[in-house]
Tab-separated table of C-alpha atoms in Angstrom:
chain	number	residue	atom	x	y	z
A	1	UNK	CA	-25.988	-18.071	6.870
A	2	UNK	CA	-25.554	-15.297	4.257
A	3	UNK	CA	-22.696	-15.126	1.785
A	4	UNK	CA	-20.424	-13.002	3.835
A	5	UNK	CA	-20.767	-15.356	6.837
A	6	UNK	CA	-19.828	-18.193	4.422
A	7	UNK	CA	-16.698	-16.176	3.274
A	8	UNK	CA	-15.661	-15.497	6.993
A	9	UNK	CA	-15.946	-19.138	7.811
A	10	UNK	CA	-14.135	-20.279	4.834
A	11	UNK	CA	-11.274	-17.871	5.605
A	12	UNK	CA	-11.151	-18.675	9.369
A	13	UNK	CA	-8.489	-20.312	11.409
A	14	UNK	CA	-5.960	-17.582	11.706
A	15	UNK	CA	-5.687	-16.714	15.582
A	16	UNK	CA	-6.660	-13.184	16.667
A	17	UNK	CA	-3.625	-12.112	18.581
A	18	UNK	CA	-2.888	-8.723	17.412
A	19	UNK	CA	-3.697	-5.669	19.900
A	20	UNK	CA	-5.315	-2.600	18.261
A	21	UNK	CA	-2.122	-0.645	18.656
A	22	UNK	CA	-0.229	-3.371	16.703
A	23	UNK	CA	-2.932	-3.375	13.887
A	24	UNK	CA	-2.085	0.304	13.567
A	25	UNK	CA	1.458	-0.262	13.110
A	26	UNK	CA	0.877	-2.586	9.989
A	27	UNK	CA	-0.539	0.506	8.185
A	28	UNK	CA	2.095	2.982	9.456
A	29	UNK	CA	4.722	0.609	8.316
A	30	UNK	CA	3.207	0.358	4.765
A	31	UNK	CA	2.350	4.011	4.204
A	32	UNK	CA	4.995	5.778	5.809
A	33	UNK	CA	7.588	4.792	3.145
A	34	UNK	CA	10.817	6.032	1.565
A	35	UNK	CA	9.092	8.767	-0.348
A	36	UNK	CA	7.981	10.447	2.992
A	37	UNK	CA	11.596	9.979	4.304
A	38	UNK	CA	12.770	12.075	1.598
A	39	UNK	CA	10.635	14.712	2.853
A	40	UNK	CA	8.382	14.997	-0.327
A	41	UNK	CA	11.069	16.867	-1.946
A	42	UNK	CA	9.824	16.314	-5.518
A	43	UNK	CA	6.313	17.313	-4.613
A	44	UNK	CA	7.781	20.605	-3.224
A	45	UNK	CA	9.797	21.120	-6.362
A	46	UNK	CA	6.777	20.640	-8.772
A	47	UNK	CA	4.326	22.893	-6.873
A	48	UNK	CA	6.210	24.876	-4.298
A	49	UNK	CA	4.379	25.673	-1.148
A	50	UNK	CA	1.143	24.823	-3.111
A	51	UNK	CA	2.184	21.264	-2.508
A	52	UNK	CA	0.379	21.427	0.796
A	53	UNK	CA	-2.884	21.685	-1.019
A	54	UNK	CA	-2.314	18.594	-2.984
A	55	UNK	CA	-1.383	16.728	0.130
A	56	UNK	CA	-4.411	18.265	2.004
A	57	UNK	CA	-6.811	17.095	-0.681
A	58	UNK	CA	-5.000	13.530	-0.688
A	59	UNK	CA	-5.492	13.409	3.054
A	60	UNK	CA	-9.179	14.058	2.861
A	61	UNK	CA	-9.629	11.273	0.122
A	62	UNK	CA	-7.650	8.865	2.407
A	63	UNK	CA	-9.844	9.588	5.323
A	64	UNK	CA	-13.025	8.918	3.237
A	65	UNK	CA	-11.480	5.611	2.226
A	66	UNK	CA	-10.558	4.679	5.798
A	67	UNK	CA	-14.165	5.653	6.949
A	68	UNK	CA	-15.602	3.339	4.384
A	69	UNK	CA	-13.069	0.425	4.973
A	70	UNK	CA	-13.498	0.704	8.694
A	71	UNK	CA	-17.096	0.321	8.570
A	72	UNK	CA	-17.099	-2.865	6.606
A	73	UNK	CA	-13.928	-4.334	8.466
A	74	UNK	CA	-15.713	-3.839	11.794
A	75	UNK	CA	-18.695	-5.879	10.527
A	76	UNK	CA	-16.750	-8.504	8.643
A	77	UNK	CA	-13.351	-8.990	9.867
A	78	UNK	CA	-11.669	-11.517	7.455
A	79	UNK	CA	-8.141	-12.284	5.884
A	80	UNK	CA	-9.437	-11.519	2.564
A	81	UNK	CA	-10.617	-8.096	3.735
A	82	UNK	CA	-11.632	-5.850	0.855
A	83	UNK	CA	-11.285	-8.796	-1.542
A	84	UNK	CA	-14.107	-10.417	0.535
A	85	UNK	CA	-16.207	-7.502	0.501
A	86	UNK	CA	-15.846	-7.174	-3.360
A	87	UNK	CA	-16.911	-10.742	-3.650
A	88	UNK	CA	-20.090	-10.153	-1.436
A	89	UNK	CA	-21.191	-6.969	-2.672
A	90	UNK	CA	-19.778	-6.685	-6.264
A	91	UNK	CA	-19.729	-10.187	-7.317
A	92	UNK	CA	-17.471	-13.102	-7.570
A	93	UNK	CA	-15.480	-11.887	-10.534
A	94	UNK	CA	-15.025	-8.644	-8.651
A	95	UNK	CA	-13.620	-10.396	-5.647
A	96	UNK	CA	-11.042	-12.438	-7.636
A	97	UNK	CA	-9.927	-9.202	-9.595
A	98	UNK	CA	-9.596	-7.277	-6.301
A	99	UNK	CA	-7.782	-10.114	-4.558
A	100	UNK	CA	-5.234	-10.843	-7.356
A	101	UNK	CA	-4.726	-7.191	-8.093
A	102	UNK	CA	-3.897	-6.448	-4.754
A	103	UNK	CA	-1.489	-9.542	-4.412
A	104	UNK	CA	0.238	-8.863	-7.757
A	105	UNK	CA	0.745	-5.301	-6.978
A	106	UNK	CA	2.170	-5.917	-3.495
A	107	UNK	CA	4.535	-8.597	-4.845
A	108	UNK	CA	5.773	-6.029	-7.597
A	109	UNK	CA	6.401	-3.340	-4.965
A	110	UNK	CA	8.333	-5.687	-2.690
A	111	UNK	CA	10.473	-6.877	-5.648
A	112	UNK	CA	11.201	-3.338	-6.860
A	113	UNK	CA	11.651	-1.548	-3.545
A	114	UNK	CA	13.894	-4.273	-1.927
A	115	UNK	CA	17.003	-2.821	-3.912
A	116	UNK	CA	16.552	0.286	-1.678
A	117	UNK	CA	18.096	-1.724	0.995
A	118	UNK	CA	21.180	-2.340	-0.760
A	119	UNK	CA	21.600	1.285	-1.558
A	120	UNK	CA	21.395	2.097	2.115
A	121	UNK	CA	23.905	-0.845	2.967
A	122	UNK	CA	26.419	0.712	0.479
A	123	UNK	CA	26.942	3.160	3.384
A	124	UNK	CA	26.233	1.022	6.385
A	125	UNK	CA	28.203	-2.053	5.084
A	126	UNK	CA	29.947	-1.266	1.910
A	127	UNK	CA	31.660	-4.577	1.404
A	128	UNK	CA	28.355	-6.692	1.536
A	129	UNK	CA	27.245	-7.557	-2.077
A	130	UNK	CA	23.977	-6.001	-3.055
A	131	UNK	CA	22.336	-9.288	-3.992
A	132	UNK	CA	23.194	-10.770	-0.588
A	133	UNK	CA	21.578	-7.957	1.408
A	134	UNK	CA	18.219	-8.515	-0.657
A	135	UNK	CA	18.406	-12.306	-0.226
A	136	UNK	CA	19.090	-12.188	3.468
A	137	UNK	CA	16.497	-9.502	4.053
A	138	UNK	CA	13.795	-11.437	2.325
A	139	UNK	CA	14.830	-14.594	4.011
A	140	UNK	CA	14.646	-13.033	7.443
A	141	UNK	CA	11.285	-11.275	6.806
A	142	UNK	CA	10.008	-14.569	5.463
A	143	UNK	CA	10.999	-16.368	8.666
A	144	UNK	CA	9.459	-13.682	10.868
A	145	UNK	CA	6.187	-13.756	9.110
A	146	UNK	CA	6.010	-17.484	8.760
A	147	UNK	CA	6.203	-17.548	12.770
A	148	UNK	CA	2.722	-16.075	13.033
A	149	UNK	CA	1.234	-12.728	13.413
A	150	UNK	CA	2.792	-12.253	17.011
A	151	UNK	CA	6.069	-12.458	15.724
A	152	UNK	CA	5.435	-10.091	12.784
A	153	UNK	CA	3.605	-7.673	15.176
A	154	UNK	CA	6.405	-7.405	17.503
A	155	UNK	CA	9.023	-6.721	14.874
A	156	UNK	CA	6.734	-4.214	12.983
A	157	UNK	CA	6.080	-2.238	16.060
A	158	UNK	CA	9.624	-1.822	16.809
A	159	UNK	CA	10.444	-0.790	13.216
A	160	UNK	CA	7.412	1.529	12.902
A	161	UNK	CA	8.064	3.063	16.199
A	162	UNK	CA	11.511	3.961	15.152
A	163	UNK	CA	10.542	5.393	11.812
A	164	UNK	CA	7.776	7.313	13.138
A	165	UNK	CA	9.933	8.722	15.832
A	166	UNK	CA	12.622	9.883	13.208
A	167	UNK	CA	9.942	11.569	11.349
A	168	UNK	CA	8.621	13.472	14.193
A	169	UNK	CA	12.044	14.599	15.088
A	170	UNK	CA	12.584	15.718	11.531
A	171	UNK	CA	9.519	17.952	11.820
A	172	UNK	CA	10.511	19.455	14.857
A	173	UNK	CA	14.029	20.233	13.657
A	174	UNK	CA	12.822	21.346	10.191
A	175	UNK	CA	10.428	23.868	11.782
A	176	UNK	CA	13.048	25.130	13.853
A	177	UNK	CA	15.448	25.720	10.957
A	178	UNK	CA	12.633	27.160	8.765
A	179	UNK	CA	11.752	29.808	11.345
A	180	UNK	CA	15.275	30.423	11.990
A	181	UNK	CA	16.124	31.218	8.565
A	182	UNK	CA	15.489	34.557	6.622
A	183	UNK	CA	13.592	35.040	3.473
A	184	UNK	CA	15.140	33.247	0.627
A	185	UNK	CA	16.443	35.272	-2.141
A	186	UNK	CA	16.162	32.403	-4.622
A	187	UNK	CA	12.978	30.226	-3.795
A	188	UNK	CA	12.682	27.019	-5.791
A	189	UNK	CA	11.605	27.252	-9.342
A	190	UNK	CA	8.057	26.033	-8.883
A	191	UNK	CA	7.509	28.247	-5.785
A	192	UNK	CA	8.613	31.393	-7.710
A	193	UNK	CA	6.536	30.510	-10.752
A	194	UNK	CA	3.465	30.269	-8.523
A	195	UNK	CA	3.909	33.842	-7.157
A	196	UNK	CA	1.821	36.238	-8.861
A	197	UNK	CA	-0.126	33.849	-10.974
A	198	UNK	CA	-3.550	32.701	-10.945
A	199	UNK	CA	-5.022	29.352	-9.741
A	200	UNK	CA	-5.296	28.073	-13.344
A	201	UNK	CA	-1.460	28.269	-13.540
A	202	UNK	CA	-0.805	26.503	-10.194
A	203	UNK	CA	-3.741	23.815	-10.506
A	204	UNK	CA	-1.837	21.421	-12.913
A	205	UNK	CA	1.132	21.204	-10.335
A	206	UNK	CA	-1.160	20.762	-7.414
A	207	UNK	CA	-3.106	17.915	-9.277
A	208	UNK	CA	0.039	16.194	-10.028
A	209	UNK	CA	1.070	16.392	-6.440
A	210	UNK	CA	-2.451	15.151	-5.469
A	211	UNK	CA	-2.161	12.108	-7.467
A	212	UNK	CA	1.394	11.428	-6.017
A	213	UNK	CA	0.185	11.982	-2.407
A	214	UNK	CA	-2.944	9.751	-2.953
A	215	UNK	CA	-0.624	6.903	-4.302
A	216	UNK	CA	1.447	7.704	-1.287
A	217	UNK	CA	-1.488	6.801	1.031
A	218	UNK	CA	-1.900	3.263	-0.552
A	219	UNK	CA	-1.225	1.002	2.248
A	220	UNK	CA	-4.168	2.132	4.407
A	221	UNK	CA	-5.911	-0.840	3.138
A	222	UNK	CA	-3.786	-3.121	5.382
A	223	UNK	CA	-5.597	-2.227	8.211
A	224	UNK	CA	-8.402	-4.081	6.849
A	225	UNK	CA	-6.345	-7.244	6.404
A	226	UNK	CA	-4.926	-6.879	10.057
A	227	UNK	CA	-8.418	-6.504	11.407
A	228	UNK	CA	-9.054	-10.334	10.865
A	229	UNK	CA	-6.144	-11.244	13.401
A	230	UNK	CA	-6.840	-8.368	16.032
A	231	UNK	CA	-8.526	-9.415	19.279
A	232	UNK	CA	-10.931	-6.462	19.761
A	233	UNK	CA	-14.639	-5.896	19.499
A	234	UNK	CA	-15.999	-4.316	16.327
A	235	UNK	CA	-16.379	-0.944	17.779
A	236	UNK	CA	-12.759	-0.763	18.879
A	237	UNK	CA	-11.578	-2.117	15.502
A	238	UNK	CA	-13.405	0.559	13.722
A	239	UNK	CA	-12.381	3.538	15.881
A	240	UNK	CA	-8.637	2.292	15.834
A	241	UNK	CA	-8.805	2.179	11.973
A	242	UNK	CA	-10.116	5.621	11.714
A	243	UNK	CA	-7.693	7.023	14.366
A	244	UNK	CA	-4.626	5.540	12.421
A	245	UNK	CA	-5.831	6.953	9.219
A	246	UNK	CA	-5.919	10.601	10.978
A	247	UNK	CA	-2.585	9.977	12.561
A	248	UNK	CA	-0.945	9.044	9.238
A	249	UNK	CA	-2.425	11.908	7.534
A	250	UNK	CA	-1.366	14.203	10.236
A	251	UNK	CA	2.220	13.032	9.958
A	252	UNK	CA	2.275	13.161	6.177
A	253	UNK	CA	0.974	16.788	6.124
A	254	UNK	CA	3.299	17.767	8.722
A	255	UNK	CA	6.269	16.163	6.831
A	256	UNK	CA	5.208	18.013	3.666
A	257	UNK	CA	4.639	21.254	5.295
A	258	UNK	CA	8.002	21.681	6.874
A	259	UNK	CA	9.682	20.753	3.852
A	260	UNK	CA	7.761	23.299	1.856
A	261	UNK	CA	8.739	25.884	4.549
A	262	UNK	CA	12.342	24.986	4.225
A	263	UNK	CA	12.322	25.304	0.363
A	264	UNK	CA	10.539	28.555	0.500
A	265	UNK	CA	13.063	29.927	3.107
A	266	UNK	CA	15.723	28.829	0.930
A	267	UNK	CA	17.072	26.291	3.158
A	268	UNK	CA	16.704	23.178	1.047
A	269	UNK	CA	16.848	22.414	-2.647
A	270	UNK	CA	15.868	19.557	-4.962
A	271	UNK	CA	19.195	17.998	-4.969
A	272	UNK	CA	19.153	16.881	-1.452
A	273	UNK	CA	16.363	15.247	0.522
A	274	UNK	CA	15.066	17.739	3.397
A	275	UNK	CA	15.659	15.042	6.104
A	276	UNK	CA	19.238	14.643	5.169
A	277	UNK	CA	19.747	18.365	5.009
A	278	UNK	CA	18.189	18.896	8.470
A	279	UNK	CA	20.576	16.251	10.042
A	280	UNK	CA	23.532	17.859	8.411
A	281	UNK	CA	22.530	21.236	9.835
A	282	UNK	CA	22.546	19.868	13.297
A	283	UNK	CA	26.363	19.612	12.849
A	284	UNK	CA	26.383	16.248	14.727
A	285	UNK	CA	28.916	13.451	13.364
A	286	UNK	CA	27.911	10.526	11.350
A	287	UNK	CA	24.780	11.967	9.872
A	288	UNK	CA	25.199	10.185	6.381
A	289	UNK	CA	25.197	6.911	8.442
A	290	UNK	CA	22.401	7.896	10.656
A	291	UNK	CA	20.170	8.947	7.518
A	292	UNK	CA	20.970	5.543	5.734
A	293	UNK	CA	20.172	3.689	9.025
A	294	UNK	CA	16.788	5.400	8.981
A	295	UNK	CA	16.189	4.568	5.368
A	296	UNK	CA	17.219	0.926	5.964
A	297	UNK	CA	14.738	0.663	8.777
A	298	UNK	CA	11.952	2.361	6.815
A	299	UNK	CA	12.451	0.099	3.893
A	300	UNK	CA	12.481	-3.078	6.103
A	301	UNK	CA	9.297	-1.761	7.963
A	302	UNK	CA	7.558	-1.397	4.458
A	303	UNK	CA	8.616	-4.804	3.208
A	304	UNK	CA	7.427	-6.439	6.480
A	305	UNK	CA	4.076	-5.038	6.354
A	306	UNK	CA	3.572	-5.751	2.701
A	307	UNK	CA	4.927	-9.314	2.920
A	308	UNK	CA	2.318	-9.847	5.727
A	309	UNK	CA	-0.599	-8.485	3.776
A	310	UNK	CA	0.287	-10.154	0.600
A	311	UNK	CA	0.569	-13.501	2.279
A	312	UNK	CA	-2.737	-13.184	3.896
A	313	UNK	CA	-4.472	-12.271	0.522
A	314	UNK	CA	-2.672	-15.484	-1.093
A	315	UNK	CA	-4.266	-17.383	1.788
A	316	UNK	CA	-7.764	-15.952	0.909
A	317	UNK	CA	-7.260	-16.834	-2.807
A	318	UNK	CA	-6.314	-20.252	-1.888
A	319	UNK	CA	-9.280	-20.657	0.411
A	320	UNK	CA	-11.578	-19.415	-2.368
A	321	UNK	CA	-10.073	-22.111	-4.654
A	322	UNK	CA	-8.548	-19.401	-6.833
A	323	UNK	CA	-4.896	-20.542	-5.818
A	324	UNK	CA	-3.215	-23.740	-4.998
A	325	UNK	CA	-4.998	-25.263	-1.924
A	326	UNK	CA	-1.921	-26.030	-0.011
A	327	UNK	CA	-1.302	-22.068	0.253
A	328	UNK	CA	-4.464	-21.948	2.443
A	329	UNK	CA	-3.158	-24.178	4.988
A	330	UNK	CA	-2.322	-22.965	8.571
A	331	UNK	CA	0.874	-24.178	10.339
A	332	UNK	CA	1.223	-23.229	13.893
A	333	UNK	CA	-1.296	-20.348	13.625
A	334	UNK	CA	0.473	-18.852	10.402
A	335	UNK	CA	-0.234	-19.328	6.705
A	336	UNK	CA	3.461	-20.123	6.298
A	337	UNK	CA	3.394	-21.638	2.803
A	338	UNK	CA	1.753	-18.458	1.513
A	339	UNK	CA	4.510	-16.418	3.196
A	340	UNK	CA	7.270	-18.474	1.597
A	341	UNK	CA	5.620	-18.292	-1.721
A	342	UNK	CA	5.108	-14.557	-1.744
A	343	UNK	CA	8.704	-14.103	-0.751
A	344	UNK	CA	9.850	-16.203	-3.576
A	345	UNK	CA	7.837	-14.484	-5.923
A	346	UNK	CA	9.184	-11.284	-4.817
A	347	UNK	CA	12.728	-12.458	-5.325
A	348	UNK	CA	11.828	-13.344	-8.693
A	349	UNK	CA	10.641	-9.882	-9.465
A	350	UNK	CA	13.789	-8.357	-7.949
A	351	UNK	CA	15.873	-10.673	-10.369
A	352	UNK	CA	14.009	-9.347	-13.255
A	353	UNK	CA	14.529	-5.804	-12.030
A	354	UNK	CA	18.195	-6.495	-11.731
A	355	UNK	CA	18.317	-7.660	-15.365
A	356	UNK	CA	16.161	-4.907	-16.866
A	357	UNK	CA	15.663	-2.215	-14.380
A	358	UNK	CA	14.070	0.254	-16.717
A	359	UNK	CA	11.521	-2.073	-18.335
A	360	UNK	CA	10.726	-4.006	-14.933
A	361	UNK	CA	10.530	-0.928	-12.929
A	362	UNK	CA	8.167	0.833	-15.491
A	363	UNK	CA	5.978	-2.096	-15.767
A	364	UNK	CA	5.810	-2.949	-12.100
A	365	UNK	CA	5.036	0.826	-11.255
A	366	UNK	CA	1.956	0.919	-13.829
A	367	UNK	CA	0.693	-2.580	-13.000
A	368	UNK	CA	0.938	-2.023	-9.177
A	369	UNK	CA	-0.594	1.612	-9.327
A	370	UNK	CA	-3.698	0.523	-11.582
A	371	UNK	CA	-4.095	-2.587	-9.378
A	372	UNK	CA	-4.248	-0.613	-6.154
A	373	UNK	CA	-6.440	2.096	-7.417
A	374	UNK	CA	-8.798	-0.646	-8.531
A	375	UNK	CA	-8.645	-1.894	-4.922
A	376	UNK	CA	-9.563	1.462	-3.472
A	377	UNK	CA	-12.360	1.889	-6.217
A	378	UNK	CA	-13.861	-1.430	-5.050
A	379	UNK	CA	-13.905	-0.370	-1.390
A	380	UNK	CA	-15.865	2.690	-2.102
A	381	UNK	CA	-18.321	0.624	-4.443
A	382	UNK	CA	-18.670	-2.188	-2.016
A	383	UNK	CA	-19.237	0.321	0.910
A	384	UNK	CA	-22.253	1.685	-0.953
A	385	UNK	CA	-23.781	-1.690	-1.518
A	386	UNK	CA	-23.105	-2.549	2.045
A	387	UNK	CA	-24.872	0.466	3.406
A	388	UNK	CA	-27.759	-0.096	0.816
A	389	UNK	CA	-28.361	-3.565	2.278
A	390	UNK	CA	-28.217	-2.299	5.677
A	391	UNK	CA	-30.812	0.403	4.973
A	392	UNK	CA	-28.270	3.192	5.047
A	393	UNK	CA	-27.871	3.973	1.573
A	394	UNK	CA	-28.536	7.644	2.101
A	395	UNK	CA	-25.274	8.043	3.843
A	396	UNK	CA	-23.251	7.002	0.996
A	397	UNK	CA	-22.044	10.374	-0.116
A	398	UNK	CA	-18.460	9.476	1.053
A	399	UNK	CA	-18.222	6.317	-1.037
A	400	UNK	CA	-19.643	8.432	-4.024
A	401	UNK	CA	-17.164	11.207	-3.673
A	402	UNK	CA	-14.238	8.920	-3.258
A	403	UNK	CA	-15.242	6.780	-6.133
A	404	UNK	CA	-15.507	9.933	-8.399
A	405	UNK	CA	-12.050	11.069	-7.194
A	406	UNK	CA	-10.349	7.736	-7.980
A	407	UNK	CA	-11.915	7.812	-11.475
A	408	UNK	CA	-10.808	11.340	-12.066
A	409	UNK	CA	-7.082	10.411	-10.887
A	410	UNK	CA	-7.029	7.321	-13.022
A	411	UNK	CA	-8.325	9.346	-16.171
A	412	UNK	CA	-5.776	12.199	-15.697
A	413	UNK	CA	-2.964	9.798	-15.484
A	414	UNK	CA	-3.253	9.412	-19.228
A	415	UNK	CA	-2.018	13.024	-19.866
A	416	UNK	CA	0.519	13.148	-17.105
A	417	UNK	CA	4.070	12.200	-18.209
A	418	UNK	CA	5.311	10.500	-15.002
A	419	UNK	CA	2.107	8.400	-14.870
A	420	UNK	CA	2.247	7.766	-18.593
A	421	UNK	CA	1.807	4.039	-18.386
A	422	UNK	CA	-0.418	3.628	-15.660
A	423	UNK	CA	-3.476	3.203	-17.970
A	424	UNK	CA	-1.617	1.996	-20.966
A	425	UNK	CA	0.040	-1.026	-19.204
A	426	UNK	CA	-1.906	-1.227	-15.842
A	427	UNK	CA	-5.572	-1.168	-16.969
A	428	UNK	CA	-5.152	-3.704	-19.639
A	429	UNK	CA	-3.571	-6.068	-16.971
A	430	UNK	CA	-6.571	-5.700	-14.697
A	431	UNK	CA	-8.992	-6.175	-17.562
A	432	UNK	CA	-6.996	-9.427	-18.561
A	433	UNK	CA	-7.332	-10.713	-14.869
A	434	UNK	CA	-11.044	-10.125	-14.933
A	435	UNK	CA	-11.431	-11.691	-18.421
A	436	UNK	CA	-9.296	-14.662	-17.340
A	437	UNK	CA	-11.783	-15.259	-14.246
A	438	UNK	CA	-14.743	-14.928	-16.414
A	439	UNK	CA	-13.308	-17.658	-19.026
A	440	UNK	CA	-12.327	-20.092	-16.204
A	441	UNK	CA	-15.571	-19.699	-14.748
A	442	UNK	CA	-17.301	-20.306	-17.944
A	443	UNK	CA	-15.023	-23.543	-18.562
A	444	UNK	CA	-15.907	-25.108	-15.103
A	445	UNK	CA	-19.601	-24.547	-15.824
A	446	UNK	CA	-19.382	-26.237	-19.112
A	447	UNK	CA	-17.448	-28.967	-17.542
A	448	UNK	CA	-19.996	-29.464	-14.867
A	449	UNK	CA	-22.917	-29.479	-17.487
A	450	UNK	CA	-21.386	-31.686	-19.889
A	451	UNK	CA	-23.200	-35.266	-19.907
A	452	UNK	CA	-21.032	-38.149	-19.408
A	453	UNK	CA	-20.289	-40.275	-22.467
A	454	UNK	CA	-22.231	-43.414	-23.033
A	455	UNK	CA	-20.214	-46.556	-22.106
A	456	UNK	CA	-20.543	-49.214	-24.835
A	457	UNK	CA	-20.494	-52.853	-23.688
A	458	UNK	CA	-19.388	-55.324	-26.166
A	459	UNK	CA	-21.409	-58.792	-26.234
């Protein structure tokens, strides 16, 4: 038995109850988030119609990532997913850092995005206290996830199907209104500044959009987590993961494309999300209520998927002896204790966010971004080693290209204001996790190698 087989056996026990389509909804739930519901309005404002180029480049990177991840997930489906692959192909410390970085990042995202629910409910139910909305939402999602993957999948399928349908309707309506509008007399500032200038003037804005769009695709890695509980042969898992990535990329490009068309035609502006504007243009009543309902469903879908993925990663950490052992227990086919612990930690992050929103939000965004970029980088690196061991190292061009793109993104965040703290806060936090694991491992080795003290017997 090789090491990866040992890891799979160590993390076994969760029943394979998901269908391939349900596995896809995990990623759709995690990736199609609030930022896309707003229509990519900020990206269009930054780069005008050139925003499409940034999103297209990000889509290529996301497809390269899904290609590498699908290959390893089909061969080794396990709840630890990319954390297990890092452990096997990059070393024990890498496996720990990838697992804990992903877990911490997702918990921070849940804790700082759950307030979006309370904002939506200000319109839907204005008399309900904000904190009550958050507490009830986290409790309900924890209950659903604690019941097992089958319950989670049913709820997530409904939420993601609703969200995906709303986005497709938006694309259709936005395309109609963009075609029906005349040429804009006053296009957005970014679009106007791009006209008549060379690529050197446009590239900085496009690169910023590329980084934003790439971070928007973070969540695709959830497919690898869900693969461990999917009842399908390896070939079907691999095909479904790649088809899902193509579908998500297509929807994202369509949404940003029609948003850019609306802006270029002068139909929309930065002060209003394109989705909301299109709903208003229909002239139907209750459009504000409908938009906030779509936002609420979108946020619930994201939180549900993220809670599922984080609880599985905590389960993997516990089974590896890197978290309390009880969190690796399975109750009625579910890592229920890991689910509850994750929901409680997310609630603590929310409390910190409510107390110090600027400080907590800035720190959480930086740490989460750096942690998730570390996860993506590990997938590319592990895939190259995976293929090398299988005698297919010459086919690692996609892994190499993806790794170089991730490194370029990480390096450039240092000089871009909106990503100012990604490396300044996030990179030291990832390095501290690696150092913590190395020190704890060294202490365990010394403890095992220390001779027992001689026992003196008095006569």
